[in-house]
Amino acid sequence: MPIGIGPDHDALADTLARFAERAAPLARTRTQFAELGRGERPAFWKQLMSTGISSLHIAEQFGGAGAGLLELAVALEQSGHRLIPGPLLPTVTASAVIGAHGTDAAHKAWLPGFVDGATGACGLEPGTITLTEDGDDVIASGTTLPVIGAVSADILVLAGRCDDEIVWFVSPADADGVTRTAEEGVDLTRDIGRISLSEVRITPENILGARAGEVESLSVVLQCAEAVGIARWAQETSLAYAKIREQFGRPIGAFQAIKHKCAQLFIRVEVMTSAAWDAATAADGRDPDQSALAAARAATVCRREAVDVVLECLTLLGGIGNTWEHDIHLYWRRALSLLALGGSQDEWARRAGEFAVTTERHAALGVDDRPDFRAWVAETIARTEHLDPVSGRVLLADRGLVAPHYPEPYGLGADTAGQLIIAEEFDRAGMAAPTTVIGEWALPSILRYGTQEQMTRLVVPTLRGEITWCQLFSEPGAGSDLAALTTFATEVDGGWRIDGSKVWTSSAHEAQWAICLARTDRDAPKHRGISFFLVEMNSDGLEVRPLREANGDALFNEVLLDGVFVSDANIVGAPGEGWKVARTTLANERVAMGATPVAGRDRFDPVEVVRNLDSRTQRTALPALGRITSGTGALDALAHRSILKRLSGLNPGVEASVLKAASAQHITDAAAQVFEWFGPEAAVGGLGADVAGGGRAAKAYLSTPSLLIGGGTLEIQLNVISEQILGLPREPR
């Protein structure tokens, strides 16, 4: 899923992709490395300018399209994906900086020139450039560090030191005292060089009003967009190769090691994409702190990751990927160049950590307000404040607010926008939205395939909190391979007799009812002959045995079924169709678990942990905090994008599977980092239920296997992604 969301963004990306295919094929670019390095513009430059791509973000009053940085990010992603040569990125960076921070006079002087085809460059560090005041003007002297587009640029945006302050300014590239020296770049598709200034006079209207970090933040957002395009091309190219390259008589993509690698690469690119999208969206807003926070997170998530993803893809291609003839090394070179030019990765992580301590990311979903509906929801929630918890839960259930997406009379049939309004009102009231826990997986199957009697008998009491559920699916010999289950149901008078055992059953010791899969036809193929039962947990012949986990708790249970009777009234769907019914349950399970936050049961909020560290330890912890919160922010953005697609009536796509796999590993990494922050205190705490501090941090980390195993192991999720999303062949059995 690319950065853009919706048909307008798709059309923009397609326009640039078709242009690149026609005007800038890589075979032609390969013949022009020397000319590009000398700063010569590609032959297609005027044609590219005529499309308006480079002036998307420039205000209409200066001849631009008046779009936002998100649209520019969509274009730059495609530029990276197609490896469009020449100074597009440095040009749009320079014009965006002038547009965001220039004076009115600077806007009038420079922006129309960009619209007409002028090129630009933006130096992100002052190098040795110093500024001295001379009346209202300043005099600039010194030399920059390497700057992409320096040789080809008509307009320069540079920084200089004035006392202890960094000041940004604009200068024509042909001004007296400006000298540009070309360097041989790692990226062979565009020029790079150093810019020397000798007493160059800068007038007041050409001094930019950017605060510390603002130019770097804007620039890195655009770099991240291009990095995403580079990484996506590499991922798609290696995936295509895995489908056609044969070894041992079959495509290498049929081997699980390759399948998992392809799936992991896909997940990494999707997370990068979400971070870049979030940063571009924030940059279009009016809150500089939000923009800076999102930019720092994107820089932390995307820049080094793009380099690593391309290298992983190169190795997946094998020896052919490491040849000069294969194009992947050109993409790798561009990703490396961006990493080198965009600032220290550790510094961006530290900056993201500093923001995490002081600033929370707020992302508006743009939901239609629906004032009458919102007022009704708020009034209902307010009424529960004057009721006891049981009565309050009944009120919420009877008004459809426990599961508002369910059809009436159980819910409100609320669309995505309605559900978001309800969630916002619970949040505004400082209340957790009610949940039916395992019922959130059980009830959708009953509502879709159950009888009216089953719905009447079970759905409303569950919503009211009178019935709790567990799930009798996994078995000792049928965990990830669930269809291999051996629990059997034999037909008897008035119903079925179930015999077998289930394992890893959450909350079975507390539940009143269970959803249970059992085989009813021993001769049917593996995924057939299975039926879906509703089992009362106090039934004769049913025994619950707690399973103590590595963390000392006993949330999970083994359940033995010895001649348990289940009436015909408690089978959901027709006999033998249980796998079809179960798929509704499993799909709901993945969505719920994929959205698991970093802070949760037995886990810490990493931000709060760092806030409570002593000042010296806190400074040391900031880069790691930045990496954790940047990853969390990217996953939040991935979920956010899915919601926006639903609001637009689009298919949300692959987000649920990606979130499940990515968040499980991310939370595990975060828990390990929090454990380290507690130092020796994390070695103390034992098994007590009320363990706190470092001991609780240890328990949190010891609790992470449930995330990596529950709802299908990470390896199974990678198989699902590689086969069902990426189209890789199944491994022969």
XYZ file of C-alpha atoms in Angstrom:
733
model
C 0.000 0.000 0.000
C 1.704 3.224 -1.114
C 1.800 6.513 0.807
C -1.217 7.902 -1.012
C -4.747 7.054 0.070
C -7.583 7.274 -2.397
C -8.093 7.705 -6.121
C -6.607 11.217 -6.411
C -3.311 10.082 -4.956
C -3.386 6.947 -7.092
C -3.873 9.083 -10.212
C -0.988 11.367 -9.235
C 1.360 8.436 -8.670
C 0.269 6.811 -11.916
C 0.930 10.006 -13.860
C 4.507 10.202 -12.627
C 5.072 6.464 -13.069
C 3.977 6.609 -16.707
C 6.107 9.686 -17.279
C 9.174 7.960 -15.829
C 8.599 4.830 -17.867
C 8.454 6.910 -21.025
C 11.019 9.645 -20.374
C 13.448 8.201 -17.803
C 13.920 4.458 -18.215
C 16.821 3.170 -16.167
C 18.600 1.862 -19.250
C 18.845 5.449 -20.471
C 19.836 6.783 -17.052
C 22.751 4.332 -16.984
C 24.237 6.061 -20.039
C 24.078 9.502 -18.411
C 25.896 9.087 -15.084
C 28.742 11.419 -16.066
C 26.415 14.175 -17.315
C 24.172 13.913 -14.252
C 27.203 14.112 -11.954
C 28.313 17.325 -13.671
C 24.939 18.875 -12.881
C 23.480 18.709 -16.359
C 19.716 18.580 -16.261
C 18.044 15.499 -17.705
C 16.632 15.994 -21.180
C 13.123 15.530 -19.796
C 13.403 18.288 -17.150
C 11.257 20.887 -18.936
C 8.678 18.241 -19.754
C 8.606 17.143 -16.112
C 8.139 20.743 -15.000
C 5.232 21.142 -17.416
C 3.357 18.355 -15.609
C 3.313 20.492 -12.455
C 4.807 17.710 -10.338
C 7.564 19.906 -8.921
C 5.154 22.724 -7.994
C 2.377 20.661 -6.404
C 2.981 22.257 -3.017
C 3.533 25.837 -4.188
C 0.652 28.244 -3.552
C -1.658 28.990 -6.458
C -0.910 32.711 -6.282
C 2.646 31.915 -7.377
C 1.575 29.528 -10.133
C 1.643 26.255 -8.192
C -1.096 23.690 -7.639
C -1.719 24.719 -4.020
C -1.715 21.104 -2.843
C 0.013 19.915 0.304
C 3.158 18.125 1.323
C 1.237 14.851 1.386
C 0.707 15.146 -2.354
C 4.374 16.021 -2.780
C 5.292 12.945 -0.717
C 3.156 10.802 -3.048
C 5.134 12.133 -6.004
C 8.511 11.667 -4.302
C 7.668 8.095 -3.365
C 7.140 7.444 -7.058
C 10.376 9.262 -7.858
C 12.208 6.847 -5.572
C 10.301 3.866 -6.935
C 11.236 4.762 -10.521
C 14.667 6.161 -9.609
C 13.958 9.337 -11.562
C 17.337 10.995 -12.162
C 18.158 14.653 -11.684
C 17.452 17.301 -9.059
C 13.740 16.746 -8.304
C 14.191 16.067 -4.563
C 16.603 18.971 -3.846
C 14.469 21.313 -5.956
C 11.184 20.609 -4.181
C 12.962 20.654 -0.818
C 14.342 24.130 -1.473
C 10.998 25.478 -2.693
C 9.115 23.869 0.224
C 11.488 25.464 2.744
C 11.085 28.896 1.132
C 7.311 28.426 1.012
C 7.143 27.434 4.671
C 9.647 29.900 6.166
C 10.314 32.655 3.646
C 9.201 36.263 3.800
C 6.472 37.549 1.492
C 9.190 39.126 -0.608
C 11.062 35.817 -0.831
C 7.877 34.054 -1.903
C 7.347 36.531 -4.723
C 10.990 36.498 -5.742
C 11.677 32.763 -5.827
C 8.545 30.595 -5.972
C 7.398 31.594 -9.507
C 10.869 30.664 -10.744
C 10.480 27.137 -9.368
C 7.133 26.862 -11.145
C 8.847 27.873 -14.397
C 11.492 25.159 -14.047
C 14.249 26.573 -11.863
C 16.223 23.994 -9.905
C 17.220 24.240 -6.271
C 19.363 22.794 -3.534
C 19.060 22.865 0.231
C 22.062 22.404 2.500
C 21.023 20.885 5.811
C 24.137 21.834 7.810
C 26.144 25.070 7.819
C 29.556 23.464 7.454
C 31.990 26.370 7.931
C 29.582 29.078 6.726
C 29.436 32.036 9.097
C 27.234 35.109 8.947
C 28.246 38.575 10.035
C 25.924 41.521 10.235
C 26.447 44.508 7.949
C 23.641 46.964 8.602
C 20.373 45.213 7.734
C 22.197 42.677 5.556
C 24.381 39.746 6.512
C 27.586 38.642 4.831
C 28.024 34.896 4.300
C 31.396 33.181 3.963
C 32.518 29.571 4.230
C 31.904 26.184 2.654
C 29.029 23.735 3.031
C 29.215 20.035 3.601
C 28.180 17.982 0.531
C 24.760 19.050 -0.816
C 22.737 17.126 -3.397
C 21.773 19.238 -6.377
C 24.458 21.800 -5.531
C 25.948 21.862 -9.025
C 22.693 21.906 -10.983
C 20.850 24.395 -8.743
C 19.652 27.840 -9.767
C 18.477 28.719 -6.249
C 20.284 27.874 -3.014
C 18.822 27.500 0.469
C 21.705 27.396 2.948
C 22.454 27.728 6.637
C 25.118 29.713 8.426
C 26.190 30.326 11.989
C 25.520 33.776 13.382
C 27.035 33.805 16.868
C 25.460 30.712 18.480
C 22.405 30.660 16.236
C 21.778 28.815 12.952
C 20.216 31.154 10.368
C 18.776 30.037 7.027
C 18.897 32.156 3.899
C 18.317 32.115 0.128
C 20.798 33.057 -2.566
C 20.918 32.788 -6.351
C 23.469 30.197 -7.371
C 25.163 32.638 -9.745
C 25.611 35.403 -7.163
C 29.012 37.036 -6.860
C 31.178 35.076 -4.442
C 29.373 31.731 -4.936
C 31.493 28.815 -6.140
C 30.281 25.259 -6.589
C 32.531 22.215 -6.791
C 31.197 18.906 -8.064
C 31.995 15.721 -6.165
C 31.635 12.112 -7.311
C 28.483 10.937 -5.566
C 27.489 7.560 -4.167
C 24.133 8.141 -5.875
C 25.025 8.082 -9.553
C 21.697 9.516 -10.709
C 22.080 13.107 -9.493
C 24.773 15.608 -8.723
C 26.358 16.428 -5.396
C 28.898 19.063 -4.482
C 30.155 21.657 -2.049
C 29.161 25.304 -2.122
C 31.684 27.958 -1.131
C 30.647 31.510 -0.294
C 33.054 34.438 -0.232
C 31.471 37.550 1.301
C 28.096 36.904 -0.303
C 25.623 39.626 0.667
C 22.217 38.419 1.894
C 19.446 41.001 2.093
C 16.798 40.874 4.861
C 14.021 39.600 2.605
C 16.133 36.524 1.837
C 16.657 35.536 5.461
C 14.275 32.750 6.450
C 12.367 32.677 9.701
C 12.822 28.985 10.429
C 13.212 27.919 14.050
C 15.816 25.389 15.129
C 15.120 22.012 13.567
C 12.277 23.107 11.290
C 14.180 22.982 7.997
C 15.728 19.636 8.875
C 12.293 18.253 9.794
C 10.685 19.362 6.553
C 13.587 18.063 4.513
C 13.663 14.674 6.197
C 9.938 14.150 5.575
C 10.544 14.470 1.836
C 13.607 12.225 2.054
C 11.562 9.580 3.864
C 8.930 9.643 1.122
C 11.581 8.920 -1.492
C 13.158 6.262 0.752
C 9.817 4.452 0.959
C 9.617 4.330 -2.831
C 13.141 2.923 -3.026
C 12.387 0.232 -0.448
C 9.094 -0.685 -2.098
C 10.755 -1.168 -5.489
C 13.354 -3.449 -3.934
C 10.728 -5.451 -2.053
C 8.558 -5.880 -5.151
C 11.555 -6.810 -7.305
C 12.841 -9.478 -4.926
C 9.316 -10.875 -4.464
C 8.857 -11.190 -8.221
C 12.210 -12.983 -8.435
C 11.223 -15.398 -5.647
C 8.205 -16.428 -7.710
C 10.160 -17.339 -10.856
C 13.650 -18.399 -9.723
C 13.712 -22.178 -9.380
C 15.927 -24.378 -7.252
C 15.455 -28.106 -6.605
C 12.655 -28.129 -9.150
C 10.436 -25.442 -7.630
C 10.325 -21.660 -7.139
C 12.493 -20.489 -4.260
C 9.439 -18.645 -2.927
C 7.978 -22.035 -1.999
C 10.672 -22.541 0.653
C 9.583 -21.310 4.066
C 12.823 -19.436 4.768
C 12.334 -17.348 1.616
C 8.611 -16.930 2.232
C 9.220 -15.587 5.716
C 11.920 -13.237 4.468
C 9.580 -11.886 1.778
C 6.802 -11.423 4.331
C 9.102 -9.639 6.778
C 10.307 -7.298 4.023
C 6.706 -6.534 3.106
C 5.847 -5.776 6.746
C 8.872 -3.495 7.129
C 7.971 -1.497 4.029
C 4.350 -1.132 5.157
C 5.495 0.209 8.528
C 7.899 2.618 6.812
C 5.108 3.792 4.523
C 2.814 4.548 7.441
C 5.502 6.552 9.243
C 6.241 8.613 6.110
C 2.521 9.196 5.512
C 2.027 10.341 9.093
C 4.939 12.783 8.848
C 3.687 14.248 5.556
C 0.195 14.609 7.003
C 1.540 16.365 10.098
C 3.698 18.660 7.959
C 0.528 19.899 6.278
C -0.901 20.892 9.662
C -0.382 24.104 11.572
C 1.127 22.679 14.748
C 4.936 22.869 14.580
C 5.409 20.515 17.525
C 3.230 17.848 15.919
C 5.081 18.273 12.643
C 8.491 18.024 14.304
C 7.462 14.968 16.344
C 6.120 13.078 13.323
C 9.180 14.028 11.244
C 11.595 12.754 13.897
C 9.670 9.498 14.137
C 9.633 9.016 10.369
C 13.369 9.731 10.182
C 13.971 7.130 12.890
C 11.798 4.498 11.207
C 12.510 5.047 7.498
C 16.027 6.185 6.654
C 18.263 3.381 7.928
C 15.478 0.887 7.330
C 15.399 1.728 3.618
C 19.106 0.928 3.324
C 18.717 -2.339 5.215
C 15.619 -3.409 3.266
C 17.372 -2.899 -0.070
C 20.365 -4.913 1.146
C 18.068 -7.728 2.321
C 16.378 -7.718 -1.086
C 19.738 -7.748 -2.851
C 20.780 -10.859 -0.957
C 17.430 -12.501 -1.706
C 18.203 -12.017 -5.391
C 21.428 -13.945 -4.850
C 24.552 -13.388 -6.904
C 22.656 -11.656 -9.715
C 21.689 -8.905 -7.275
C 25.314 -8.089 -6.569
C 26.230 -7.432 -10.204
C 26.705 -4.028 -11.797
C 24.122 -4.939 -14.423
C 21.271 -5.347 -11.933
C 19.539 -2.086 -11.069
C 19.157 -2.795 -7.358
C 22.584 -1.392 -6.508
C 21.481 1.960 -7.987
C 18.546 2.000 -5.561
C 20.850 0.958 -2.730
C 23.184 3.825 -3.598
C 20.355 6.366 -3.497
C 19.142 5.038 -0.137
C 22.692 5.253 1.231
C 23.031 8.820 -0.039
C 19.815 9.843 1.706
C 20.992 8.251 4.941
C 24.305 10.092 4.783
C 22.772 13.471 3.939
C 19.788 13.465 6.278
C 21.528 13.687 9.643
C 22.638 11.174 12.240
C 20.223 8.305 12.832
C 20.987 8.379 16.559
C 20.321 12.119 16.648
C 16.893 11.673 15.060
C 16.096 8.900 17.546
C 17.207 11.132 20.419
C 15.039 13.944 19.070
C 12.061 11.586 18.799
C 12.677 10.524 22.407
C 12.760 14.128 23.615
C 9.461 14.835 21.899
C 7.924 11.661 23.340
C 8.559 12.912 26.867
C 6.867 16.273 26.241
C 4.460 15.854 23.330
C 1.725 13.383 22.438
C 0.921 12.761 18.784
C -2.632 13.865 17.930
C -3.984 12.701 14.589
C -7.382 13.948 13.424
C -9.512 11.423 11.590
C -11.766 13.990 9.965
C -14.986 12.301 11.105
C -18.255 14.029 10.257
C -19.431 15.532 13.523
C -23.067 14.254 13.553
C -23.883 16.558 16.508
C -27.207 14.939 17.449
C -25.725 11.461 17.517
C -22.656 12.639 19.404
C -24.828 14.386 21.993
C -26.918 11.239 22.472
C -23.799 9.117 22.980
C -22.344 11.621 25.440
C -25.626 11.791 27.388
C -25.815 7.985 27.646
C -22.233 7.700 28.871
C -22.843 10.504 31.395
C -25.852 8.639 32.828
C -23.656 5.669 33.733
C -21.666 7.868 36.122
C -24.666 7.888 38.460
C -25.244 4.116 38.290
C -23.482 1.147 39.825
C -21.145 -0.697 37.394
C -23.624 -3.490 36.655
C -26.525 -1.140 35.920
C -24.259 1.127 33.893
C -23.135 -1.813 31.752
C -26.747 -2.850 31.163
C -27.636 0.685 30.058
C -24.758 0.804 27.572
C -25.636 -2.642 26.214
C -29.332 -1.879 25.835
C -28.501 1.323 23.968
C -26.188 -0.522 21.576
C -22.947 1.058 22.784
C -21.101 -2.083 23.886
C -20.792 -3.381 20.317
C -22.133 -0.512 18.186
C -21.075 -2.167 14.903
C -23.428 -5.108 15.518
C -26.821 -4.961 13.777
C -29.870 -3.803 15.694
C -31.203 -4.718 18.202
C -27.804 -5.854 19.538
C -25.885 -2.815 18.348
C -26.507 0.274 16.275
C -25.307 -0.961 12.909
C -22.806 1.884 13.246
C -20.504 2.565 10.332
C -16.829 3.389 10.822
C -17.527 7.078 11.428
C -20.182 6.284 14.021
C -17.875 3.891 15.852
C -15.153 6.538 15.938
C -17.530 9.123 17.393
C -18.509 6.659 20.125
C -14.859 5.892 20.873
C -14.087 9.614 21.062
C -16.908 10.201 23.542
C -15.764 7.368 25.810
C -12.281 8.861 25.691
C -13.616 12.349 26.389
C -15.444 10.992 29.446
C -12.284 9.289 30.697
C -13.931 5.865 30.466
C -12.662 2.690 28.885
C -14.984 1.484 26.145
C -16.780 -1.689 27.305
C -15.647 -5.015 25.902
C -16.954 -8.571 25.847
C -13.340 -9.866 25.661
C -13.495 -13.342 24.059
C -17.110 -12.538 23.233
C -15.768 -10.116 20.641
C -14.560 -13.192 18.762
C -17.494 -15.499 19.580
C -20.496 -13.249 18.954
C -19.713 -12.347 15.315
C -19.853 -16.064 14.447
C -23.175 -16.465 16.243
C -24.613 -13.356 14.603
C -23.565 -14.510 11.150
C -24.288 -18.238 11.296
C -26.360 -18.829 14.443
C -30.105 -19.271 14.872
C -32.386 -16.538 16.114
C -32.870 -18.510 19.322
C -29.096 -18.606 19.908
C -28.828 -14.881 19.327
C -31.670 -14.092 21.709
C -30.379 -16.434 24.396
C -26.695 -15.498 24.297
C -25.931 -12.195 22.604
C -27.755 -9.742 24.881
C -26.568 -11.345 28.166
C -23.009 -11.283 26.835
C -23.255 -7.605 25.939
C -24.658 -6.882 29.413
C -21.684 -8.635 31.011
C -23.758 -11.521 32.371
C -21.978 -14.137 30.245
C -18.244 -14.456 29.669
C -16.660 -16.663 27.010
C -13.591 -18.724 26.276
C -12.406 -20.392 23.095
C -11.865 -24.155 22.853
C -9.908 -24.329 19.597
C -6.224 -25.206 20.130
C -5.182 -28.731 21.063
C -1.881 -30.300 22.136
C -1.408 -31.591 18.574
C -3.327 -28.863 16.736
C -2.153 -25.360 17.566
C -1.159 -23.389 14.508
C -2.366 -26.330 12.385
C -5.834 -26.003 13.851
C -7.552 -28.138 11.216
C -5.572 -31.132 12.525
C -7.731 -31.200 15.679
C -8.720 -34.623 17.048
C -11.500 -33.712 19.485
C -14.501 -35.693 18.235
C -18.228 -35.086 18.509
C -20.459 -38.147 18.186
C -24.152 -37.710 17.420
C -26.471 -38.956 20.179
C -30.147 -38.460 21.017
C -30.921 -34.732 21.102
C -27.372 -33.607 20.401
C -23.700 -34.537 20.471
C -21.164 -36.162 22.807
C -17.767 -34.436 22.730
C -14.517 -36.158 23.735
C -11.034 -34.679 23.575
C -8.792 -32.053 25.086
C -8.096 -28.383 24.426
C -5.166 -26.279 25.541
C -4.028 -22.643 25.863
C -7.590 -21.592 26.638
C -7.651 -18.050 28.041
C -9.918 -17.507 31.067
C -11.525 -20.963 30.870
C -11.566 -21.031 34.691
C -13.871 -17.974 34.726
C -16.023 -18.407 31.610
C -19.636 -19.576 31.526
C -19.658 -20.508 27.828
C -17.150 -21.608 25.200
C -17.001 -21.812 21.439
C -15.601 -25.219 20.548
C -14.437 -26.915 17.364
C -14.833 -30.692 17.153
C -14.644 -33.162 14.292
C -18.035 -34.704 13.455
C -16.994 -36.644 10.335
C -13.840 -38.732 10.721
C -13.684 -39.561 7.005
C -14.009 -36.024 5.610
C -10.958 -34.091 4.324
C -8.967 -32.148 6.893
C -10.813 -28.816 6.777
C -14.204 -30.457 6.375
C -16.170 -32.546 8.797
C -15.547 -30.041 11.609
C -18.465 -28.492 13.490
C -18.795 -25.384 15.644
C -20.358 -25.908 19.089
C -21.420 -23.733 22.007
C -20.434 -25.463 25.243
C -21.538 -24.646 28.779
C -18.426 -24.642 30.946
C -20.260 -26.231 33.925
C -21.206 -29.283 31.856
C -20.717 -32.767 33.285
C -17.505 -34.321 32.036
C -15.705 -31.003 31.525
C -12.586 -30.321 33.596
C -10.499 -27.140 33.612
C -6.822 -27.400 34.608
C -4.839 -24.146 34.959
C -1.542 -23.874 33.069
C 1.084 -21.897 34.884
C 3.083 -19.698 32.525
C 6.707 -18.622 32.577
C 5.625 -15.358 34.228
C 4.065 -17.234 37.155
C 0.428 -16.515 36.216
C -2.229 -18.989 35.125
C -4.286 -17.110 32.558
C -4.319 -20.142 30.223
C -5.880 -23.518 30.878
C -6.085 -27.072 29.660
C -9.693 -28.237 29.222
C -10.597 -31.935 29.195
C -13.883 -33.025 27.612
C -14.982 -36.535 28.597
C -18.424 -37.318 27.241
C -19.619 -33.687 27.382
C -23.181 -33.428 26.058
C -24.084 -30.521 23.770
C -27.675 -30.224 22.563
C -28.639 -29.649 18.933
C -29.652 -26.131 19.967
C -25.975 -25.330 20.564
C -24.419 -26.106 17.209
C -23.716 -23.035 15.078
C -24.243 -23.542 11.365
C -24.730 -26.936 9.778
C -22.752 -29.978 10.928
C -19.480 -30.158 9.013
C -19.368 -26.406 8.311
C -17.504 -25.451 11.452
C -14.342 -24.357 9.654
C -16.324 -21.771 7.697
C -17.878 -20.493 10.928
C -14.512 -20.488 12.710
C -12.920 -18.297 10.052
C -15.189 -15.452 11.204
C -13.887 -15.942 14.749
C -10.237 -16.157 13.679
C -10.502 -13.045 11.530
C -11.886 -11.083 14.471
C -9.123 -12.435 16.687
C -6.396 -11.162 14.380
C -7.856 -7.674 14.139
C -8.194 -7.377 17.895
C -4.722 -8.664 18.686
C -3.102 -6.712 15.874
C -4.224 -3.520 17.551
C -2.638 -4.422 20.895
C -0.978 -1.294 22.335
C 2.492 -1.181 23.840
C 1.014 -0.345 27.234
C -1.298 -3.062 28.508
C -1.699 -5.810 31.063
C 1.573 -6.318 32.926
C 3.289 -3.815 30.642
C 4.640 -0.316 31.106
C 4.257 2.847 29.121
C 7.898 3.404 28.067
C 7.404 7.183 28.141
C 6.360 7.110 31.797
C 9.302 4.886 32.660
C 11.770 7.342 31.120
C 10.075 10.324 32.760
C 10.746 8.721 36.134
C 14.419 7.988 35.509
C 17.080 10.211 37.024
C 18.258 12.960 34.685
C 21.545 11.270 33.749
C 19.928 7.915 32.943
C 17.103 9.687 31.160
C 19.493 11.384 28.730
C 21.079 8.023 27.964
C 17.649 6.427 27.438
C 16.250 9.014 25.014
C 17.478 7.440 21.727
C 16.049 4.048 22.686
C 12.793 5.713 23.746
C 12.738 7.485 20.398
C 13.066 4.192 18.542
C 10.292 2.580 20.594
C 7.841 5.455 20.277
C 8.662 5.900 16.593
C 7.765 2.279 15.993
C 4.592 2.633 18.030
C 3.677 5.766 16.101
C 4.199 3.987 12.782
C 1.900 1.142 13.857
C -0.684 3.657 15.063
C -0.463 5.372 11.683
C -0.939 2.030 9.926
C -4.153 1.460 11.890
C -5.163 5.083 11.274
C -4.759 4.630 7.518
C -6.955 1.548 7.658
C -9.680 3.553 9.396
C -9.446 6.348 6.842
C -9.826 3.839 4.034
C -12.948 2.493 5.689
C -14.298 6.014 6.098
C -13.764 6.505 2.365
C -15.610 3.299 1.558
C -12.437 1.517 0.449
C -11.280 -1.991 1.281
C -8.875 -1.600 4.241
C -6.562 -4.204 2.713
C -3.712 -5.933 4.497
C -3.370 -3.860 7.655
C -4.773 -6.433 10.093
C -2.246 -9.120 9.196
C 0.622 -6.632 9.123
C -0.373 -5.146 12.481
C -0.614 -8.558 14.135
C 2.860 -9.573 13.050
C 4.558 -6.202 13.463
C 3.026 -5.222 16.797
C 3.827 -8.540 18.483
C 7.521 -8.161 17.754
C 7.490 -4.440 18.535
C 5.880 -4.925 21.938
C 8.374 -7.673 22.734
C 11.276 -5.373 21.868
C 9.754 -2.545 23.905
C 9.281 -4.785 26.950
C 12.907 -5.896 26.724
C 14.088 -2.286 26.595
C 11.946 -1.265 29.587
C 13.392 -4.212 31.519
C 16.923 -2.922 30.827
C 16.051 0.586 32.010
C 15.252 -0.749 35.479
C 18.753 -2.187 35.799
C 19.440 -4.329 38.888
C 15.967 -3.537 40.279
C 14.516 -5.723 37.494
C 16.150 -8.747 39.115
C 13.937 -8.329 42.208
C 10.236 -9.037 42.444
C 9.547 -12.744 42.384
C 6.118 -14.101 41.486
C 3.837 -11.964 43.629
C 0.619 -10.831 41.971
C 1.225 -7.278 43.215
C 4.837 -7.133 42.032
C 5.860 -3.587 41.126
C 8.761 -1.594 39.716
C 11.621 -3.559 38.240
C 10.015 -6.866 39.145
C 6.937 -5.911 37.183
C 9.164 -5.000 34.237
C 10.624 -8.505 34.372
C 7.143 -9.989 34.532
C 6.078 -7.872 31.554
C 8.896 -9.263 29.461
C 8.180 -12.803 30.662
C 4.577 -12.284 29.483
C 5.457 -11.546 25.847
C 5.311 -15.139 24.485
C 1.502 -14.919 24.450
C 1.796 -12.123 21.884
C 4.180 -14.094 19.699
C 2.153 -17.305 19.906
C -1.486 -16.348 20.536
C -3.905 -16.071 17.635
C -1.457 -17.931 15.391
C 2.289 -17.833 15.881
C 4.395 -15.190 14.200
C 5.616 -17.856 11.791
C 2.045 -18.746 10.843
C 1.271 -15.061 10.315
C 4.269 -14.829 8.001
C 2.952 -17.818 6.069
C -0.453 -16.153 5.761
C 1.099 -12.918 4.497
C 3.452 -14.636 2.064
C 0.826 -16.944 0.587
C -2.459 -15.056 0.798
C -1.199 -11.485 0.321
C 2.049 -11.816 -1.604
C 0.964 -14.802 -3.704
C 3.932 -17.060 -3.007
C 3.335 -20.782 -3.601
C 2.506 -23.120 -0.771
C 5.291 -25.424 0.312
C 4.522 -29.004 -0.811
C 3.478 -31.365 1.967
